[in-house]
mmCIF file of C-alpha atoms and ligand atoms in Angstrom:
data_model
loop_
_atom_site.group_PDB
_atom_site.id
_atom_site.type_symbol
_atom_site.label_atom_id
_atom_site.label_comp_id
_atom_site.label_asym_id
_atom_site.label_seq_id
_atom_site.Cartn_x
_atom_site.Cartn_y
_atom_site.Cartn_z
ATOM 1 C CA MET A 1 -124.604 35.297 86.874
ATOM 2 C CA GLY A 2 -123.124 31.876 86.240
ATOM 3 C CA VAL A 3 -120.096 31.251 84.101
ATOM 4 C CA ARG A 4 -121.073 29.464 80.928
ATOM 5 C CA ASP A 5 -119.338 26.218 80.027
ATOM 6 C CA LEU A 6 -118.654 26.858 76.374
ATOM 7 C CA ASN A 7 -118.732 24.142 73.822
ATOM 8 C CA PHE A 8 -119.064 25.997 70.529
ATOM 9 C CA ARG A 9 -120.822 23.947 67.881
ATOM 10 C CA GLU A 10 -121.927 27.166 66.200
ATOM 11 C CA LYS A 11 -120.215 30.516 66.396
ATOM 12 C CA VAL A 12 -122.173 33.575 67.564
ATOM 13 C CA PRO A 13 -123.415 35.483 64.484
ATOM 14 C CA VAL A 14 -122.255 39.108 64.795
ATOM 15 C CA GLY A 15 -122.690 42.374 62.921
ATOM 16 C CA ILE A 16 -120.477 45.459 62.728
ATOM 17 C CA LEU A 17 -122.124 48.892 62.585
ATOM 18 C CA GLY A 18 -119.722 51.409 61.048
ATOM 19 C CA ALA A 19 -117.674 48.584 59.514
ATOM 20 C CA THR A 20 -115.820 50.800 57.019
ATOM 21 C CA GLY A 21 -114.205 53.245 59.485
ATOM 22 C CA ALA A 22 -110.860 53.107 61.304
ATOM 23 C CA VAL A 23 -112.314 51.096 64.206
ATOM 24 C CA GLY A 24 -114.696 49.114 61.964
ATOM 25 C CA GLN A 25 -111.720 47.813 59.982
ATOM 26 C CA ARG A 26 -110.077 46.621 63.172
ATOM 27 C CA PHE A 27 -113.279 44.768 64.047
ATOM 28 C CA VAL A 28 -113.337 43.100 60.626
ATOM 29 C CA SER A 29 -109.708 42.099 60.893
ATOM 30 C CA LEU A 30 -109.940 40.774 64.486
ATOM 31 C CA LEU A 31 -113.334 39.071 64.185
ATOM 32 C CA SER A 32 -112.560 37.274 60.919
ATOM 33 C CA SER A 33 -110.399 34.795 62.818
ATOM 34 C CA HIS A 34 -112.198 34.836 66.173
ATOM 35 C CA PRO A 35 -112.859 31.423 67.747
ATOM 36 C CA TRP A 36 -116.375 32.342 69.016
ATOM 37 C CA PHE A 37 -117.736 34.993 66.622
ATOM 38 C CA GLN A 38 -118.725 34.885 62.940
ATOM 39 C CA ILE A 39 -119.235 38.083 60.899
ATOM 40 C CA GLU A 40 -122.690 37.996 59.255
ATOM 41 C CA PHE A 41 -123.616 41.670 58.840
ATOM 42 C CA LEU A 42 -121.700 44.809 57.864
ATOM 43 C CA GLY A 43 -123.380 48.211 58.154
ATOM 44 C CA ALA A 44 -122.255 51.729 57.201
ATOM 45 C CA SER A 45 -123.638 55.008 55.787
ATOM 46 C CA GLU A 46 -125.785 55.492 52.673
ATOM 47 C CA ASN A 47 -122.557 56.216 50.742
ATOM 48 C CA SER A 48 -121.485 52.593 51.229
ATOM 49 C CA VAL A 49 -124.814 50.700 51.259
ATOM 50 C CA GLY A 50 -125.111 48.127 48.446
ATOM 51 C CA LYS A 51 -121.389 47.993 47.671
ATOM 52 C CA ALA A 52 -119.266 44.929 48.443
ATOM 53 C CA TYR A 53 -117.208 45.608 51.589
ATOM 54 C CA GLY A 54 -113.929 45.326 49.661
ATOM 55 C CA LYS A 55 -115.089 48.081 47.254
ATOM 56 C CA ALA A 56 -116.619 50.387 49.867
ATOM 57 C CA VAL A 57 -113.816 50.428 52.416
ATOM 58 C CA HIS A 58 -110.629 52.509 52.250
ATOM 59 C CA TRP A 59 -108.553 49.765 53.909
ATOM 60 C CA THR A 60 -105.638 51.107 55.973
ATOM 61 C CA LEU A 61 -104.391 48.034 57.871
ATOM 62 C CA SER A 62 -101.191 46.214 56.916
ATOM 63 C CA THR A 63 -102.944 42.818 56.833
ATOM 64 C CA PRO A 64 -105.185 42.217 53.759
ATOM 65 C CA ILE A 65 -108.990 42.435 53.867
ATOM 66 C CA PRO A 66 -110.190 38.939 54.844
ATOM 67 C CA GLU A 67 -111.349 37.323 51.574
ATOM 68 C CA GLU A 68 -114.670 36.016 52.903
ATOM 69 C CA VAL A 69 -115.571 39.496 54.209
ATOM 70 C CA ALA A 70 -114.579 41.463 51.068
ATOM 71 C CA GLN A 71 -117.605 40.084 49.189
ATOM 72 C CA ILE A 72 -120.239 40.859 51.857
ATOM 73 C CA PRO A 73 -122.568 43.684 50.742
ATOM 74 C CA ILE A 74 -122.855 46.664 53.103
ATOM 75 C CA GLN A 75 -126.307 47.163 54.564
ATOM 76 C CA LYS A 76 -128.188 50.002 56.219
ATOM 77 C CA CYS A 77 -127.700 50.262 59.979
ATOM 78 C CA VAL A 78 -131.302 49.408 60.820
ATOM 79 C CA PRO A 79 -132.366 46.499 63.033
ATOM 80 C CA GLU A 80 -134.888 45.274 60.442
ATOM 81 C CA ALA A 81 -132.008 44.362 58.119
ATOM 82 C CA ALA A 82 -130.198 42.307 60.694
ATOM 83 C CA LYS A 83 -130.249 38.651 61.647
ATOM 84 C CA CYS A 84 -127.437 38.593 64.200
ATOM 85 C CA THR A 85 -127.496 38.241 67.961
ATOM 86 C CA LEU A 86 -124.714 40.678 68.753
ATOM 87 C CA PHE A 87 -123.665 43.968 67.145
ATOM 88 C CA PHE A 88 -120.382 45.785 67.569
ATOM 89 C CA SER A 89 -120.792 49.536 67.056
ATOM 90 C CA ALA A 90 -118.048 51.700 65.568
ATOM 91 C CA LEU A 91 -120.500 54.272 64.278
ATOM 92 C CA ASP A 92 -119.788 57.933 63.790
ATOM 93 C CA SER A 93 -120.813 59.601 67.046
ATOM 94 C CA SER A 94 -123.403 61.777 65.243
ATOM 95 C CA VAL A 95 -125.605 58.726 64.527
ATOM 96 C CA ALA A 96 -124.594 56.311 67.274
ATOM 97 C CA TYR A 97 -127.091 57.312 69.980
ATOM 98 C CA ASP A 98 -130.331 56.573 68.140
ATOM 99 C CA THR A 99 -128.993 53.695 66.059
ATOM 100 C CA GLU A 100 -127.577 51.758 69.010
ATOM 101 C CA LEU A 101 -130.776 52.309 71.004
ATOM 102 C CA SER A 102 -132.925 51.085 68.108
ATOM 103 C CA PHE A 103 -130.970 47.815 68.026
ATOM 104 C CA ALA A 104 -131.259 47.360 71.805
ATOM 105 C CA LYS A 105 -135.013 48.004 71.669
ATOM 106 C CA ARG A 106 -135.387 45.268 69.050
ATOM 107 C CA GLY A 107 -133.779 42.769 71.423
ATOM 108 C CA PHE A 108 -130.181 42.802 70.174
ATOM 109 C CA VAL A 109 -127.048 43.080 72.270
ATOM 110 C CA VAL A 110 -124.955 46.111 71.302
ATOM 111 C CA VAL A 111 -121.292 46.298 72.328
ATOM 112 C CA SER A 112 -120.307 49.856 71.530
ATOM 113 C CA ASN A 113 -117.129 51.882 71.155
ATOM 114 C CA THR A 114 -118.897 55.171 70.861
ATOM 115 C CA LYS A 115 -119.452 57.822 73.487
ATOM 116 C CA ALA A 116 -123.238 57.838 72.925
ATOM 117 C CA HIS A 117 -124.430 55.749 75.906
ATOM 118 C CA ARG A 118 -121.272 55.561 78.024
ATOM 119 C CA MET A 119 -122.558 57.705 80.867
ATOM 120 C CA ASP A 120 -126.170 56.412 80.884
ATOM 121 C CA PRO A 121 -126.795 55.306 84.496
ATOM 122 C CA ASP A 122 -127.917 51.795 83.485
ATOM 123 C CA VAL A 123 -125.190 51.131 80.876
ATOM 124 C CA PRO A 124 -121.987 49.364 81.975
ATOM 125 C CA LEU A 125 -118.830 51.263 80.973
ATOM 126 C CA LEU A 126 -116.867 48.070 80.938
ATOM 127 C CA ILE A 127 -113.256 46.905 81.178
ATOM 128 C CA PRO A 128 -113.356 43.201 82.109
ATOM 129 C CA GLU A 129 -110.234 43.381 84.305
ATOM 130 C CA VAL A 130 -111.556 46.415 86.185
ATOM 131 C CA ASN A 131 -115.314 46.393 86.702
ATOM 132 C CA ALA A 132 -116.931 43.152 85.522
ATOM 133 C CA LYS A 133 -119.367 43.548 88.455
ATOM 134 C CA HIS A 134 -120.964 46.506 86.638
ATOM 135 C CA LEU A 135 -122.607 44.011 84.267
ATOM 136 C CA ALA A 136 -125.314 43.792 86.935
ATOM 137 C CA LEU A 137 -126.645 47.098 85.466
ATOM 138 C CA ILE A 138 -127.948 45.145 82.488
ATOM 139 C CA GLU A 139 -130.953 43.946 84.491
ATOM 140 C CA ALA A 140 -132.226 47.548 84.721
ATOM 141 C CA GLN A 141 -131.839 48.054 80.962
ATOM 142 C CA LYS A 142 -133.696 44.876 80.194
ATOM 143 C CA LYS A 143 -136.746 46.278 81.998
ATOM 144 C CA LYS A 144 -136.878 49.094 79.377
ATOM 145 C CA ASN A 145 -135.516 47.389 76.251
ATOM 146 C CA LYS A 146 -135.649 43.833 75.003
ATOM 147 C CA GLY A 147 -131.895 43.871 74.417
ATOM 148 C CA PHE A 148 -129.141 45.927 76.017
ATOM 149 C CA ILE A 149 -126.061 48.094 75.425
ATOM 150 C CA VAL A 150 -122.605 47.675 76.915
ATOM 151 C CA THR A 151 -119.942 50.282 76.115
ATOM 152 C CA ASN A 152 -116.192 50.456 76.280
ATOM 153 C CA PRO A 153 -114.538 53.648 77.483
ATOM 154 C CA ASN A 154 -112.765 56.351 75.492
ATOM 155 C CA CYS A 155 -109.481 55.095 73.987
ATOM 156 C CA SER A 156 -107.262 57.044 76.435
ATOM 157 C CA VAL A 157 -109.505 56.220 79.392
ATOM 158 C CA ILE A 158 -109.154 52.436 78.965
ATOM 159 C CA ALA A 159 -105.378 52.551 79.510
ATOM 160 C CA LEU A 160 -105.687 55.144 82.261
ATOM 161 C CA SER A 161 -108.280 53.108 84.178
ATOM 162 C CA LEU A 162 -106.305 49.870 83.841
ATOM 163 C CA ALA A 163 -103.145 51.551 85.174
ATOM 164 C CA LEU A 164 -104.998 53.283 88.024
ATOM 165 C CA LYS A 165 -107.170 50.348 89.149
ATOM 166 C CA PRO A 166 -104.552 48.423 91.197
ATOM 167 C CA LEU A 167 -103.268 51.712 92.688
ATOM 168 C CA TYR A 168 -106.781 52.868 93.599
ATOM 169 C CA ASP A 169 -107.585 49.545 95.259
ATOM 170 C CA ARG A 170 -104.347 49.307 97.263
ATOM 171 C CA PHE A 171 -103.410 52.884 98.131
ATOM 172 C CA GLY A 172 -106.447 55.077 97.386
ATOM 173 C CA LEU A 173 -106.264 58.083 95.048
ATOM 174 C CA GLU A 174 -106.759 61.784 95.789
ATOM 175 C CA ALA A 175 -105.787 63.457 92.527
ATOM 176 C CA VAL A 176 -104.572 62.595 89.029
ATOM 177 C CA GLU A 177 -103.070 64.975 86.472
ATOM 178 C CA VAL A 178 -102.773 63.608 82.954
ATOM 179 C CA VAL A 179 -101.341 64.994 79.704
ATOM 180 C CA THR A 180 -102.083 62.827 76.658
ATOM 181 C CA LEU A 181 -100.180 62.488 73.370
ATOM 182 C CA GLN A 182 -102.774 60.894 71.099
ATOM 183 C CA ALA A 183 -102.281 59.222 67.726
ATOM 184 C CA ILE A 184 -103.815 60.391 64.457
ATOM 185 C CA SER A 185 -105.904 57.218 63.976
ATOM 186 C CA GLY A 186 -107.867 58.290 67.049
ATOM 187 C CA SER A 187 -109.715 60.771 64.859
ATOM 188 C CA GLY A 188 -110.856 58.133 62.357
ATOM 189 C CA HIS A 189 -110.350 58.106 58.608
ATOM 190 C CA PRO A 190 -109.571 60.409 56.794
ATOM 191 C CA GLY A 191 -109.286 62.300 60.088
ATOM 192 C CA ILE A 192 -106.992 65.319 60.393
ATOM 193 C CA PRO A 193 -105.552 66.695 57.100
ATOM 194 C CA SER A 194 -101.871 65.677 56.774
ATOM 195 C CA LEU A 195 -100.726 69.305 56.394
ATOM 196 C CA ASP A 196 -102.292 70.128 59.766
ATOM 197 C CA ILE A 197 -100.646 67.300 61.725
ATOM 198 C CA MET A 198 -97.267 66.570 60.089
ATOM 199 C CA ASP A 199 -94.441 68.447 61.852
ATOM 200 C CA ASN A 200 -96.981 69.635 64.398
ATOM 201 C CA VAL A 201 -98.812 69.071 67.690
ATOM 202 C CA ILE A 202 -102.427 70.167 68.139
ATOM 203 C CA PRO A 203 -103.258 70.961 71.788
ATOM 204 C CA PHE A 204 -106.993 70.329 71.442
ATOM 205 C CA ILE A 205 -109.183 67.277 70.873
ATOM 206 C CA SER A 206 -112.885 67.999 71.004
ATOM 207 C CA ASP A 207 -114.646 66.593 74.143
ATOM 208 C CA GLU A 208 -111.589 64.513 75.052
ATOM 209 C CA GLU A 209 -110.595 66.190 78.302
ATOM 210 C CA GLU A 210 -114.164 65.995 79.640
ATOM 211 C CA LYS A 211 -114.254 62.240 78.909
ATOM 212 C CA ILE A 212 -110.883 61.643 80.578
ATOM 213 C CA GLU A 213 -111.964 63.622 83.641
ATOM 214 C CA THR A 214 -115.282 61.778 84.135
ATOM 215 C CA GLU A 215 -115.306 58.260 82.646
ATOM 216 C CA PRO A 216 -112.675 56.758 85.023
ATOM 217 C CA LEU A 217 -114.787 57.827 88.011
ATOM 218 C CA LYS A 218 -117.690 55.724 86.724
ATOM 219 C CA ILE A 219 -115.410 52.790 85.815
ATOM 220 C CA LEU A 220 -113.698 52.757 89.234
ATOM 221 C CA GLY A 221 -117.001 53.365 91.029
ATOM 222 C CA SER A 222 -118.601 50.662 93.138
ATOM 223 C CA PHE A 223 -121.837 48.886 92.248
ATOM 224 C CA ASP A 224 -124.220 49.218 95.151
ATOM 225 C CA SER A 225 -128.026 48.872 95.477
ATOM 226 C CA GLY A 226 -128.593 48.720 91.734
ATOM 227 C CA LYS A 227 -126.473 51.758 90.804
ATOM 228 C CA ILE A 228 -122.887 52.952 90.552
ATOM 229 C CA ASP A 229 -121.377 55.191 93.222
ATOM 230 C CA TYR A 230 -118.688 57.135 91.381
ATOM 231 C CA ALA A 231 -115.114 57.234 92.666
ATOM 232 C CA SER A 232 -114.477 60.634 94.233
ATOM 233 C CA PHE A 233 -110.877 61.628 93.380
ATOM 234 C CA LYS A 234 -110.182 64.506 90.979
ATOM 235 C CA ILE A 235 -108.715 64.196 87.476
ATOM 236 C CA SER A 236 -107.279 67.084 85.443
ATOM 237 C CA ALA A 237 -106.628 66.279 81.761
ATOM 238 C CA GLN A 238 -104.878 68.015 78.853
ATOM 239 C CA ALA A 239 -105.236 66.249 75.491
ATOM 240 C CA ASN A 240 -102.881 66.698 72.517
ATOM 241 C CA ARG A 241 -102.898 65.209 69.004
ATOM 242 C CA VAL A 242 -99.403 64.192 67.831
ATOM 243 C CA PRO A 243 -98.071 62.883 64.485
ATOM 244 C CA VAL A 244 -98.009 59.178 65.438
ATOM 245 C CA THR A 245 -100.218 56.758 63.460
ATOM 246 C CA ASP A 246 -101.328 54.428 66.293
ATOM 247 C CA GLY A 247 -100.748 54.373 70.057
ATOM 248 C CA HIS A 248 -101.911 56.876 72.658
ATOM 249 C CA MET A 249 -99.390 57.898 75.303
ATOM 250 C CA ALA A 250 -100.226 59.659 78.578
ATOM 251 C CA CYS A 251 -97.987 61.286 81.217
ATOM 252 C CA LEU A 252 -99.548 61.101 84.681
ATOM 253 C CA SER A 253 -98.884 62.605 88.118
ATOM 254 C CA VAL A 254 -100.755 60.990 90.970
ATOM 255 C CA LYS A 255 -101.508 61.890 94.604
ATOM 256 C CA PHE A 256 -102.273 58.890 96.824
ATOM 257 C CA LYS A 257 -104.200 58.572 100.098
ATOM 258 C CA GLU A 258 -101.637 56.170 101.560
ATOM 259 C CA LYS A 259 -98.091 56.881 100.364
ATOM 260 C CA PRO A 260 -96.682 53.751 98.646
ATOM 261 C CA SER A 261 -93.049 52.955 97.852
ATOM 262 C CA GLU A 262 -92.079 52.817 94.184
ATOM 263 C CA LYS A 263 -91.546 49.077 94.541
ATOM 264 C CA SER A 264 -95.057 48.527 95.877
ATOM 265 C CA ILE A 265 -96.505 50.544 92.967
ATOM 266 C CA ILE A 266 -94.632 48.412 90.437
ATOM 267 C CA ASP A 267 -95.652 45.234 92.292
ATOM 268 C CA ALA A 268 -99.295 46.358 92.154
ATOM 269 C CA TRP A 269 -99.054 46.778 88.363
ATOM 270 C CA THR A 270 -97.135 43.611 87.557
ATOM 271 C CA GLY A 271 -99.336 41.403 89.741
ATOM 272 C CA PHE A 272 -102.569 42.844 88.364
ATOM 273 C CA THR A 273 -105.098 40.583 86.631
ATOM 274 C CA GLY A 274 -108.892 40.516 86.554
ATOM 275 C CA GLU A 275 -111.964 38.634 85.399
ATOM 276 C CA ALA A 276 -110.707 38.449 81.798
ATOM 277 C CA GLN A 277 -107.653 36.452 82.909
ATOM 278 C CA VAL A 278 -109.564 34.311 85.431
ATOM 279 C CA LEU A 279 -112.053 33.296 82.719
ATOM 280 C CA GLU A 280 -109.265 32.908 80.137
ATOM 281 C CA LEU A 281 -111.131 34.967 77.538
ATOM 282 C CA PRO A 282 -109.600 34.552 74.064
ATOM 283 C CA PHE A 283 -108.564 38.228 73.764
ATOM 284 C CA ALA A 284 -107.291 38.573 77.347
ATOM 285 C CA PRO A 285 -103.553 39.209 77.600
ATOM 286 C CA ALA A 286 -101.856 37.165 80.331
ATOM 287 C CA HIS A 287 -100.721 40.495 81.812
ATOM 288 C CA PRO A 288 -102.910 43.590 81.200
ATOM 289 C CA LEU A 289 -100.105 45.856 82.476
ATOM 290 C CA GLN A 290 -96.371 45.631 81.793
ATOM 291 C CA TYR A 291 -93.821 47.827 83.533
ATOM 292 C CA PHE A 292 -90.564 48.685 81.716
ATOM 293 C CA GLU A 293 -87.419 49.626 83.669
ATOM 294 C CA GLU A 294 -85.710 51.251 80.633
ATOM 295 C CA GLU A 295 -85.565 55.014 81.132
ATOM 296 C CA ASN A 296 -86.806 55.818 77.599
ATOM 297 C CA TYR A 297 -89.740 53.331 77.443
ATOM 298 C CA PRO A 298 -92.631 52.980 76.589
ATOM 299 C CA GLN A 299 -92.700 54.179 72.961
ATOM 300 C CA PRO A 300 -95.581 53.888 70.457
ATOM 301 C CA LYS A 301 -93.517 52.242 67.692
ATOM 302 C CA LEU A 302 -92.013 49.645 70.032
ATOM 303 C CA HIS A 303 -94.803 48.821 72.433
ATOM 304 C CA ARG A 304 -98.261 49.526 70.986
ATOM 305 C CA ASP A 305 -98.586 45.949 69.638
ATOM 306 C CA LEU A 306 -97.562 44.261 72.890
ATOM 307 C CA ASN A 307 -99.663 41.098 73.384
ATOM 308 C CA ARG A 308 -101.687 41.756 70.211
ATOM 309 C CA GLY A 309 -102.163 45.389 71.279
ATOM 310 C CA MET A 310 -104.062 44.374 74.451
ATOM 311 C CA THR A 311 -101.433 45.169 77.123
ATOM 312 C CA VAL A 312 -100.869 48.660 78.517
ATOM 313 C CA SER A 313 -97.164 49.546 78.748
ATOM 314 C CA ILE A 314 -95.965 51.620 81.699
ATOM 315 C CA GLY A 315 -92.605 53.228 82.436
ATOM 316 C CA ARG A 316 -90.674 56.092 84.019
ATOM 317 C CA LEU A 317 -92.095 55.794 87.550
ATOM 318 C CA ARG A 318 -90.476 58.484 89.690
ATOM 319 C CA LYS A 319 -91.191 61.010 92.451
ATOM 320 C CA CYS A 320 -93.305 64.046 91.593
ATOM 321 C CA PRO A 321 -92.312 67.287 93.394
ATOM 322 C CA ILE A 322 -95.943 68.497 93.349
ATOM 323 C CA LEU A 323 -98.084 65.363 93.741
ATOM 324 C CA ASP A 324 -96.591 61.992 94.881
ATOM 325 C CA ASN A 325 -95.424 60.026 91.832
ATOM 326 C CA LYS A 326 -95.377 60.382 88.055
ATOM 327 C CA PHE A 327 -95.185 57.849 85.217
ATOM 328 C CA VAL A 328 -95.956 57.259 81.529
ATOM 329 C CA ILE A 329 -98.488 54.847 80.001
ATOM 330 C CA LEU A 330 -99.064 53.733 76.408
ATOM 331 C CA SER A 331 -101.710 51.630 74.678
ATOM 332 C CA HIS A 332 -102.953 50.855 71.183
ATOM 333 C CA ASN A 333 -105.948 53.122 70.613
ATOM 334 C CA THR A 334 -107.782 51.007 68.021
ATOM 335 C CA LEU A 335 -106.933 47.635 69.632
ATOM 336 C CA ARG A 336 -107.142 47.731 73.475
ATOM 337 C CA GLY A 337 -108.608 51.246 73.148
ATOM 338 C CA ALA A 338 -111.419 50.299 70.738
ATOM 339 C CA ALA A 339 -112.093 47.091 68.751
ATOM 340 C CA GLY A 340 -109.961 44.714 70.866
ATOM 341 C CA GLY A 341 -111.436 46.122 74.077
ATOM 342 C CA ALA A 342 -114.989 45.738 72.743
ATOM 343 C CA ILE A 343 -114.347 42.148 71.652
ATOM 344 C CA LEU A 344 -113.025 41.369 75.137
ATOM 345 C CA ASN A 345 -116.259 42.862 76.546
ATOM 346 C CA ALA A 346 -118.352 40.669 74.242
ATOM 347 C CA GLU A 347 -116.355 37.595 75.267
ATOM 348 C CA LEU A 348 -117.156 38.368 78.898
ATOM 349 C CA LEU A 349 -120.881 38.665 78.049
ATOM 350 C CA VAL A 350 -120.796 35.279 76.311
ATOM 351 C CA LYS A 351 -118.926 33.626 79.156
ATOM 352 C CA GLN A 352 -121.329 35.125 81.717
ATOM 353 C CA GLY A 353 -124.290 33.665 79.824
ATOM 354 C CA LEU A 354 -125.678 37.074 78.810
ATOM 355 C CA ILE A 355 -125.766 36.377 75.056
ATOM 356 C CA PHE A 356 -127.987 33.662 73.580
ATOM 357 C CA TRP A 357 -127.766 32.342 70.025
HETATM 358 P P1 LIG B 1 -114.572 56.764 61.199
HETATM 359 O O1 LIG B 1 -113.297 56.227 60.643
HETATM 360 O O2 LIG B 1 -114.974 58.138 60.839
HETATM 361 O O3 LIG B 1 -115.784 55.731 60.811
HETATM 362 C C1 LIG B 1 -117.143 56.052 61.012
HETATM 363 C C2 LIG B 1 -118.036 54.908 60.543
HETATM 364 O O4 LIG B 1 -119.419 55.328 60.740
HETATM 365 C C3 LIG B 1 -117.894 54.562 59.046
HETATM 366 O O5 LIG B 1 -118.089 53.173 58.876
HETATM 367 C C4 LIG B 1 -119.068 55.316 58.415
HETATM 368 O O6 LIG B 1 -119.530 54.717 57.213
HETATM 369 C C5 LIG B 1 -120.126 55.157 59.502
HETATM 370 N N1 LIG B 1 -121.188 56.164 59.375
HETATM 371 C C6 LIG B 1 -121.056 57.509 59.251
HETATM 372 N N2 LIG B 1 -122.278 58.095 59.139
HETATM 373 C C7 LIG B 1 -123.185 57.084 59.189
HETATM 374 C C8 LIG B 1 -124.609 57.024 59.093
HETATM 375 N N3 LIG B 1 -125.359 58.139 58.948
HETATM 376 N N4 LIG B 1 -125.221 55.812 59.187
HETATM 377 C C9 LIG B 1 -124.496 54.676 59.322
HETATM 378 N N5 LIG B 1 -123.137 54.667 59.392
HETATM 379 C C10 LIG B 1 -122.499 55.856 59.344
HETATM 380 O O7 LIG B 1 -114.535 56.736 62.794
HETATM 381 P P2 LIG B 1 -113.703 55.764 63.791
HETATM 382 O O8 LIG B 1 -112.437 56.379 64.202
HETATM 383 O O9 LIG B 1 -113.709 54.389 63.217
HETATM 384 O O10 LIG B 1 -114.617 55.820 65.094
HETATM 385 C C11 LIG B 1 -115.865 55.144 65.175
HETATM 386 C C12 LIG B 1 -116.463 55.386 66.553
HETATM 387 O O11 LIG B 1 -115.595 54.819 67.547
HETATM 388 C C13 LIG B 1 -116.605 56.880 66.876
HETATM 389 O O12 LIG B 1 -117.799 57.070 67.598
HETATM 390 C C14 LIG B 1 -115.371 57.167 67.732
HETATM 391 O O13 LIG B 1 -115.557 58.233 68.607
HETATM 392 C C15 LIG B 1 -115.185 55.850 68.467
HETATM 393 N N6 LIG B 1 -113.795 55.525 68.853
HETATM 394 C C16 LIG B 1 -112.743 55.700 67.992
HETATM 395 C C17 LIG B 1 -111.455 55.345 68.403
HETATM 396 C C18 LIG B 1 -110.252 55.514 67.514
HETATM 397 O O14 LIG B 1 -109.116 55.332 68.023
HETATM 398 N N7 LIG B 1 -110.414 55.835 66.235
HETATM 399 C C19 LIG B 1 -111.250 54.802 69.666
HETATM 400 C C20 LIG B 1 -112.346 54.617 70.517
HETATM 401 C C21 LIG B 1 -113.606 54.981 70.102
HETATM 402 P P3 LIG B 1 -119.083 55.275 55.729
HETATM 403 O O15 LIG B 1 -117.691 54.755 55.474
HETATM 404 O O16 LIG B 1 -120.101 54.670 54.828
HETATM 405 O O17 LIG B 1 -119.149 56.767 55.799
#
């Protein structure tokens, strides 16, 4: 794959499937001022079809609905209705599988947030700084469908994989234990009833622990002979919902193959960059990982918006009496963990010459 020399006379026309939800709103907000992409299509459920976006959506972001988008009528999520090249999917997981596939079969590129196709053997589960090489899987998809699907990982898994990648490469990993403290916006809108979550912690999020225990092994796997060989270390996850609006935190304990010093772990994080930074993608933060020395950092309120919500904050590195070391990570679940991460994926596809318009 060559790197495309971009000289944008026309922006890439894009659609958003599930545009009215918690993640869909982030897409609308971020894409409305994107230098490469132009929103042309908004899709949602039958309840919203036919209404102007501004009337259909229950807007929850602190920035206003972009004026030019508020007037766009919502359409059905069917490929026949669509004239775009690229679709971002923030669909409810109950409808995502078939809908995303139908768009790919009609020749469109689908960049998805949903779990539907993440573990398909020929679908890249992509984080541009971590596994850009996995884009080679697209060739296999193109043999079946005219278009293709690229997915981003679960919102907790994105931060986890970014924080583990430089450690995995330098020191090797044997085991990871992770306890998450996940924000309410992770369950969409309206999500969990306020009386259930205020003054409370819920120690269960459906399917979440399974995703955290498996997706990083695909992401950190190596691409070889047309397929991905999964990483082989073990992950044990416990997921909790906490009364924070945005920002997923996770407390990790890690066992390494080679035992690093604390300084070399911090150096591995602070020096870490990837393909997104090399290609200077518009949504790439200069530093995907930032380590804080303060003993009470990171915190959702203070750090979730770091570098437009695209940097993972890390802190509290110390010895673990059971495994080797423990630390805390934090990232914005609807920015780096969803819409921002998907936009970064789409930017990589454009730059690699995989999207034509
Ligand atoms: P949400 O707030 O519940 O939004 C769901 C969206 O899907 C809405 O736009 C809804 O449209 C649409 N929809 C529902 N049924 C549909 C149908 N039959 N046909 C077409 N559209 C339909 O959910 P969310 O939190 O934004 O999550 C969206 C997806 O991203 C989910 O698959 C989720 O697992 C994933 N995700 C979420 C996060 C997060 O932090 N929230 C992070 C990563 C990934 P209406 O408004 O018309 O009902």
